[in-house]
Amino acid sequence: MATTKPGERKLQILQTLAAMLEQPKGEKITTAALASRLQVSEAALYRHFASKAQMFEGLIDFIESSVFGLINQIAAQQENGLLQAQAMIGVLLNFAEKNPGMTRVMIGDALINEDERLQLRMNQFVDRVELALKQALRIAASQGQGSEAEVAARANMIVSLVVGRWHRFAKSGFKQSPSDNAQAQIALLLAD
């Protein structure tokens, strides 16, 4: 195998792990299977990551930076609160659709039997998404679109819809797209 720089090898490991998570059967991923797929020894994996949990943390870092990078752009560029919320929902559904392996991480499916802190981190991710939606809905309420009193409940319902669609996507073997026919449901959740 050609020599690669350390940063490139780390990225290659994470990309391979994500690709393995895209398998609809969702079998437990071992470092031995990952090393075999990369055609390296398990020891070579551990030169880049101290543990398998650290590999999953790398995937979570990617999820967080990608999703929140886009959410922050939306908040900065879109003044209309309802349009912010709508765009954020689109980001969440489209990210899952484009990254099926990451969807299994986001719903915690891939984290079963892994370090507890990984699931806690994904729970915090969902909480942060809900906070971003609350902020967009507060802006909408201040613009006369919706009620301030309904902000928390509405944000929670939206997050529940999104997470439910992620689950259906993963459990359908990535056949049922998270964004299929979502517009009507989103419109209902965002209606005055």
mmCIF file of C-alpha atoms in Angstrom:
data_model
loop_
_atom_site.group_PDB
_atom_site.id
_atom_site.type_symbol
_atom_site.label_atom_id
_atom_site.label_comp_id
_atom_site.label_asym_id
_atom_site.label_seq_id
_atom_site.Cartn_x
_atom_site.Cartn_y
_atom_site.Cartn_z
ATOM 1 C CA MET A 1 0.000 0.000 0.000
ATOM 2 C CA ALA A 2 1.305 3.455 -0.887
ATOM 3 C CA THR A 3 2.649 5.581 1.899
ATOM 4 C CA THR A 4 0.246 8.188 3.179
ATOM 5 C CA LYS A 5 0.686 11.120 5.510
ATOM 6 C CA PRO A 6 -0.625 10.627 9.069
ATOM 7 C CA GLY A 7 -3.575 13.007 8.568
ATOM 8 C CA GLU A 8 -4.498 11.248 5.336
ATOM 9 C CA ARG A 9 -4.417 7.826 7.007
ATOM 10 C CA LYS A 10 -6.676 9.067 9.836
ATOM 11 C CA LEU A 11 -9.147 10.391 7.285
ATOM 12 C CA GLN A 12 -8.958 7.125 5.342
ATOM 13 C CA ILE A 13 -9.724 5.164 8.534
ATOM 14 C CA LEU A 14 -12.732 7.378 9.308
ATOM 15 C CA GLN A 15 -14.021 7.189 5.713
ATOM 16 C CA THR A 16 -13.748 3.405 5.770
ATOM 17 C CA LEU A 17 -15.506 3.216 9.132
ATOM 18 C CA ALA A 18 -18.320 5.418 7.766
ATOM 19 C CA ALA A 19 -18.564 3.203 4.654
ATOM 20 C CA MET A 20 -18.812 0.084 6.823
ATOM 21 C CA LEU A 21 -21.641 1.733 8.785
ATOM 22 C CA GLU A 22 -23.532 2.142 5.499
ATOM 23 C CA GLN A 23 -24.114 -1.600 5.295
ATOM 24 C CA PRO A 24 -27.875 -2.071 5.817
ATOM 25 C CA LYS A 25 -27.409 -5.133 8.030
ATOM 26 C CA GLY A 26 -25.591 -2.940 10.542
ATOM 27 C CA GLU A 27 -23.315 -5.597 12.020
ATOM 28 C CA LYS A 28 -21.039 -4.699 14.905
ATOM 29 C CA ILE A 29 -17.873 -3.188 13.553
ATOM 30 C CA THR A 30 -14.668 -4.566 14.976
ATOM 31 C CA THR A 31 -11.197 -3.115 14.682
ATOM 32 C CA ALA A 32 -10.146 -6.403 13.050
ATOM 33 C CA ALA A 33 -12.765 -5.985 10.295
ATOM 34 C CA LEU A 34 -11.837 -2.331 9.852
ATOM 35 C CA ALA A 35 -8.123 -3.175 9.628
ATOM 36 C CA SER A 36 -8.872 -5.935 7.129
ATOM 37 C CA ARG A 37 -10.927 -3.577 4.943
ATOM 38 C CA LEU A 38 -8.003 -1.095 4.976
ATOM 39 C CA GLN A 39 -5.463 -3.884 4.434
ATOM 40 C CA VAL A 40 -3.467 -2.862 7.492
ATOM 41 C CA SER A 41 -2.857 -4.399 10.900
ATOM 42 C CA GLU A 42 -4.951 -3.510 13.943
ATOM 43 C CA ALA A 43 -1.759 -2.045 15.413
ATOM 44 C CA ALA A 44 -1.656 0.374 12.473
ATOM 45 C CA LEU A 45 -5.137 1.612 13.411
ATOM 46 C CA TYR A 46 -4.006 2.201 16.975
ATOM 47 C CA ARG A 47 -1.102 4.341 15.786
ATOM 48 C CA HIS A 48 -3.739 6.885 14.675
ATOM 49 C CA PHE A 49 -6.484 6.342 17.255
ATOM 50 C CA ALA A 50 -6.069 5.258 20.877
ATOM 51 C CA SER A 51 -9.336 3.295 20.765
ATOM 52 C CA LYS A 52 -12.359 2.463 18.649
ATOM 53 C CA ALA A 53 -14.275 5.043 20.716
ATOM 54 C CA GLN A 54 -11.814 7.672 19.489
ATOM 55 C CA MET A 55 -12.591 6.635 15.901
ATOM 56 C CA PHE A 56 -16.307 7.169 16.558
ATOM 57 C CA GLU A 57 -15.466 10.510 18.153
ATOM 58 C CA GLY A 58 -13.822 11.459 14.855
ATOM 59 C CA LEU A 59 -17.093 10.685 13.059
ATOM 60 C CA ILE A 60 -19.063 12.668 15.642
ATOM 61 C CA ASP A 61 -16.673 15.613 15.177
ATOM 62 C CA PHE A 62 -17.419 15.471 11.444
ATOM 63 C CA ILE A 63 -21.196 15.340 12.056
ATOM 64 C CA GLU A 64 -21.103 18.259 14.488
ATOM 65 C CA SER A 65 -18.853 20.484 12.406
ATOM 66 C CA SER A 66 -20.792 19.789 9.196
ATOM 67 C CA VAL A 67 -24.292 20.220 10.610
ATOM 68 C CA PHE A 68 -23.591 23.158 12.911
ATOM 69 C CA GLY A 69 -21.449 24.863 10.276
ATOM 70 C CA LEU A 70 -24.482 24.849 7.967
ATOM 71 C CA ILE A 71 -26.937 25.790 10.738
ATOM 72 C CA ASN A 72 -24.753 28.753 11.724
ATOM 73 C CA GLN A 73 -24.591 29.882 8.074
ATOM 74 C CA ILE A 74 -28.384 29.731 7.844
ATOM 75 C CA ALA A 75 -28.795 31.753 11.058
ATOM 76 C CA ALA A 76 -26.330 34.366 9.806
ATOM 77 C CA GLN A 77 -27.734 34.690 6.285
ATOM 78 C CA GLN A 78 -31.500 34.270 6.711
ATOM 79 C CA GLU A 79 -33.391 36.907 8.687
ATOM 80 C CA ASN A 80 -36.826 35.239 8.526
ATOM 81 C CA GLY A 81 -37.158 32.877 11.511
ATOM 82 C CA LEU A 82 -39.536 30.423 9.825
ATOM 83 C CA LEU A 83 -37.294 30.199 6.770
ATOM 84 C CA GLN A 84 -34.336 29.603 9.116
ATOM 85 C CA ALA A 85 -36.173 26.714 10.791
ATOM 86 C CA GLN A 86 -37.231 25.277 7.437
ATOM 87 C CA ALA A 87 -33.666 25.435 6.086
ATOM 88 C CA MET A 88 -32.293 23.846 9.272
ATOM 89 C CA ILE A 89 -34.725 20.944 8.952
ATOM 90 C CA GLY A 90 -33.630 20.533 5.334
ATOM 91 C CA VAL A 91 -29.983 20.398 6.415
ATOM 92 C CA LEU A 92 -30.725 17.729 9.035
ATOM 93 C CA LEU A 93 -32.682 15.513 6.633
ATOM 94 C CA ASN A 94 -30.319 15.984 3.683
ATOM 95 C CA PHE A 95 -27.198 15.371 5.775
ATOM 96 C CA ALA A 96 -28.617 12.008 6.851
ATOM 97 C CA GLU A 97 -29.589 11.136 3.292
ATOM 98 C CA LYS A 98 -26.104 11.916 1.964
ATOM 99 C CA ASN A 99 -24.338 10.202 4.886
ATOM 100 C CA PRO A 100 -26.166 6.956 5.708
ATOM 101 C CA GLY A 101 -23.352 5.637 7.912
ATOM 102 C CA MET A 102 -23.391 8.849 9.925
ATOM 103 C CA THR A 103 -27.152 8.456 10.344
ATOM 104 C CA ARG A 104 -26.507 5.235 12.263
ATOM 105 C CA VAL A 105 -24.190 7.223 14.539
ATOM 106 C CA MET A 106 -26.721 10.061 14.954
ATOM 107 C CA ILE A 107 -29.493 7.695 16.065
ATOM 108 C CA GLY A 108 -27.112 5.794 18.338
ATOM 109 C CA ASP A 109 -27.539 2.529 16.435
ATOM 110 C CA ALA A 110 -23.815 2.267 15.691
ATOM 111 C CA LEU A 111 -22.915 3.230 19.266
ATOM 112 C CA ILE A 112 -24.567 0.258 20.990
ATOM 113 C CA ASN A 113 -21.914 -1.631 22.986
ATOM 114 C CA GLU A 114 -19.505 1.299 22.587
ATOM 115 C CA ASP A 115 -18.368 3.783 25.240
ATOM 116 C CA GLU A 116 -21.347 5.504 26.957
ATOM 117 C CA ARG A 117 -19.863 8.945 26.409
ATOM 118 C CA LEU A 118 -20.418 8.572 22.659
ATOM 119 C CA GLN A 119 -24.187 8.238 23.087
ATOM 120 C CA LEU A 120 -24.157 11.131 25.559
ATOM 121 C CA ARG A 121 -22.385 13.237 22.979
ATOM 122 C CA MET A 122 -25.007 12.407 20.331
ATOM 123 C CA ASN A 123 -27.751 13.267 22.845
ATOM 124 C CA GLN A 124 -26.066 16.644 23.322
ATOM 125 C CA PHE A 125 -25.945 17.040 19.537
ATOM 126 C CA VAL A 126 -29.731 16.593 19.342
ATOM 127 C CA ASP A 127 -30.182 19.024 22.250
ATOM 128 C CA ARG A 128 -28.075 21.622 20.405
ATOM 129 C CA VAL A 129 -30.146 21.110 17.250
ATOM 130 C CA GLU A 130 -33.294 21.719 19.303
ATOM 131 C CA LEU A 131 -31.764 24.902 20.758
ATOM 132 C CA ALA A 132 -30.973 26.187 17.258
ATOM 133 C CA LEU A 133 -34.562 25.506 16.190
ATOM 134 C CA LYS A 134 -35.897 27.257 19.310
ATOM 135 C CA GLN A 135 -33.822 30.306 18.433
ATOM 136 C CA ALA A 136 -35.172 30.359 14.868
ATOM 137 C CA LEU A 137 -38.741 29.951 16.154
ATOM 138 C CA ARG A 138 -38.234 32.759 18.704
ATOM 139 C CA ILE A 139 -37.140 35.010 15.858
ATOM 140 C CA ALA A 140 -40.233 33.934 13.915
ATOM 141 C CA ALA A 141 -42.458 34.734 16.916
ATOM 142 C CA SER A 142 -40.865 38.179 17.202
ATOM 143 C CA GLN A 143 -41.695 38.659 13.507
ATOM 144 C CA GLY A 144 -45.352 37.810 14.146
ATOM 145 C CA GLN A 145 -45.079 34.235 12.850
ATOM 146 C CA GLY A 146 -46.139 31.872 15.607
ATOM 147 C CA SER A 147 -46.385 32.211 19.345
ATOM 148 C CA GLU A 148 -43.510 32.633 21.805
ATOM 149 C CA ALA A 149 -45.427 30.302 24.162
ATOM 150 C CA GLU A 150 -45.276 27.483 21.569
ATOM 151 C CA VAL A 151 -41.569 27.769 20.729
ATOM 152 C CA ALA A 152 -40.311 24.946 23.000
ATOM 153 C CA ALA A 153 -43.100 22.519 22.104
ATOM 154 C CA ARG A 154 -42.789 23.218 18.392
ATOM 155 C CA ALA A 155 -38.986 22.822 18.402
ATOM 156 C CA ASN A 156 -39.336 19.519 20.272
ATOM 157 C CA MET A 157 -41.926 18.235 17.771
ATOM 158 C CA ILE A 158 -39.652 19.179 14.870
ATOM 159 C CA VAL A 159 -36.687 17.369 16.440
ATOM 160 C CA SER A 160 -38.895 14.335 17.060
ATOM 161 C CA LEU A 161 -39.946 14.354 13.392
ATOM 162 C CA VAL A 162 -36.336 14.637 12.208
ATOM 163 C CA VAL A 163 -35.016 11.900 14.520
ATOM 164 C CA GLY A 164 -37.950 9.674 13.570
ATOM 165 C CA ARG A 165 -37.143 10.135 9.894
ATOM 166 C CA TRP A 166 -33.475 9.298 10.584
ATOM 167 C CA HIS A 167 -34.604 6.089 12.322
ATOM 168 C CA ARG A 168 -36.908 5.061 9.468
ATOM 169 C CA PHE A 169 -34.098 5.722 6.982
ATOM 170 C CA ALA A 170 -31.637 3.525 8.899
ATOM 171 C CA LYS A 171 -34.167 0.794 9.739
ATOM 172 C CA SER A 172 -35.346 0.593 6.112
ATOM 173 C CA GLY A 173 -31.809 -0.311 5.069
ATOM 174 C CA PHE A 174 -31.403 3.270 3.749
ATOM 175 C CA LYS A 175 -34.252 2.802 1.270
ATOM 176 C CA GLN A 176 -36.808 5.218 2.766
ATOM 177 C CA SER A 177 -35.325 8.654 2.221
ATOM 178 C CA PRO A 178 -35.601 10.978 5.232
ATOM 179 C CA SER A 179 -36.732 13.856 3.014
ATOM 180 C CA ASP A 180 -39.424 11.961 1.052
ATOM 181 C CA ASN A 181 -42.738 13.776 1.484
ATOM 182 C CA ALA A 182 -41.359 15.693 4.463
ATOM 183 C CA GLN A 183 -42.451 19.097 3.170
ATOM 184 C CA ALA A 184 -46.120 18.641 4.112
ATOM 185 C CA GLN A 185 -45.249 17.586 7.668
ATOM 186 C CA ILE A 186 -42.761 20.430 8.051
ATOM 187 C CA ALA A 187 -45.339 22.913 6.789
ATOM 188 C CA LEU A 188 -47.808 21.669 9.431
ATOM 189 C CA LEU A 189 -45.229 22.002 12.209
ATOM 190 C CA LEU A 190 -44.279 25.518 11.117
ATOM 191 C CA ALA A 191 -47.820 26.784 10.376
ATOM 192 C CA ASP A 192 -49.216 29.672 12.409
#
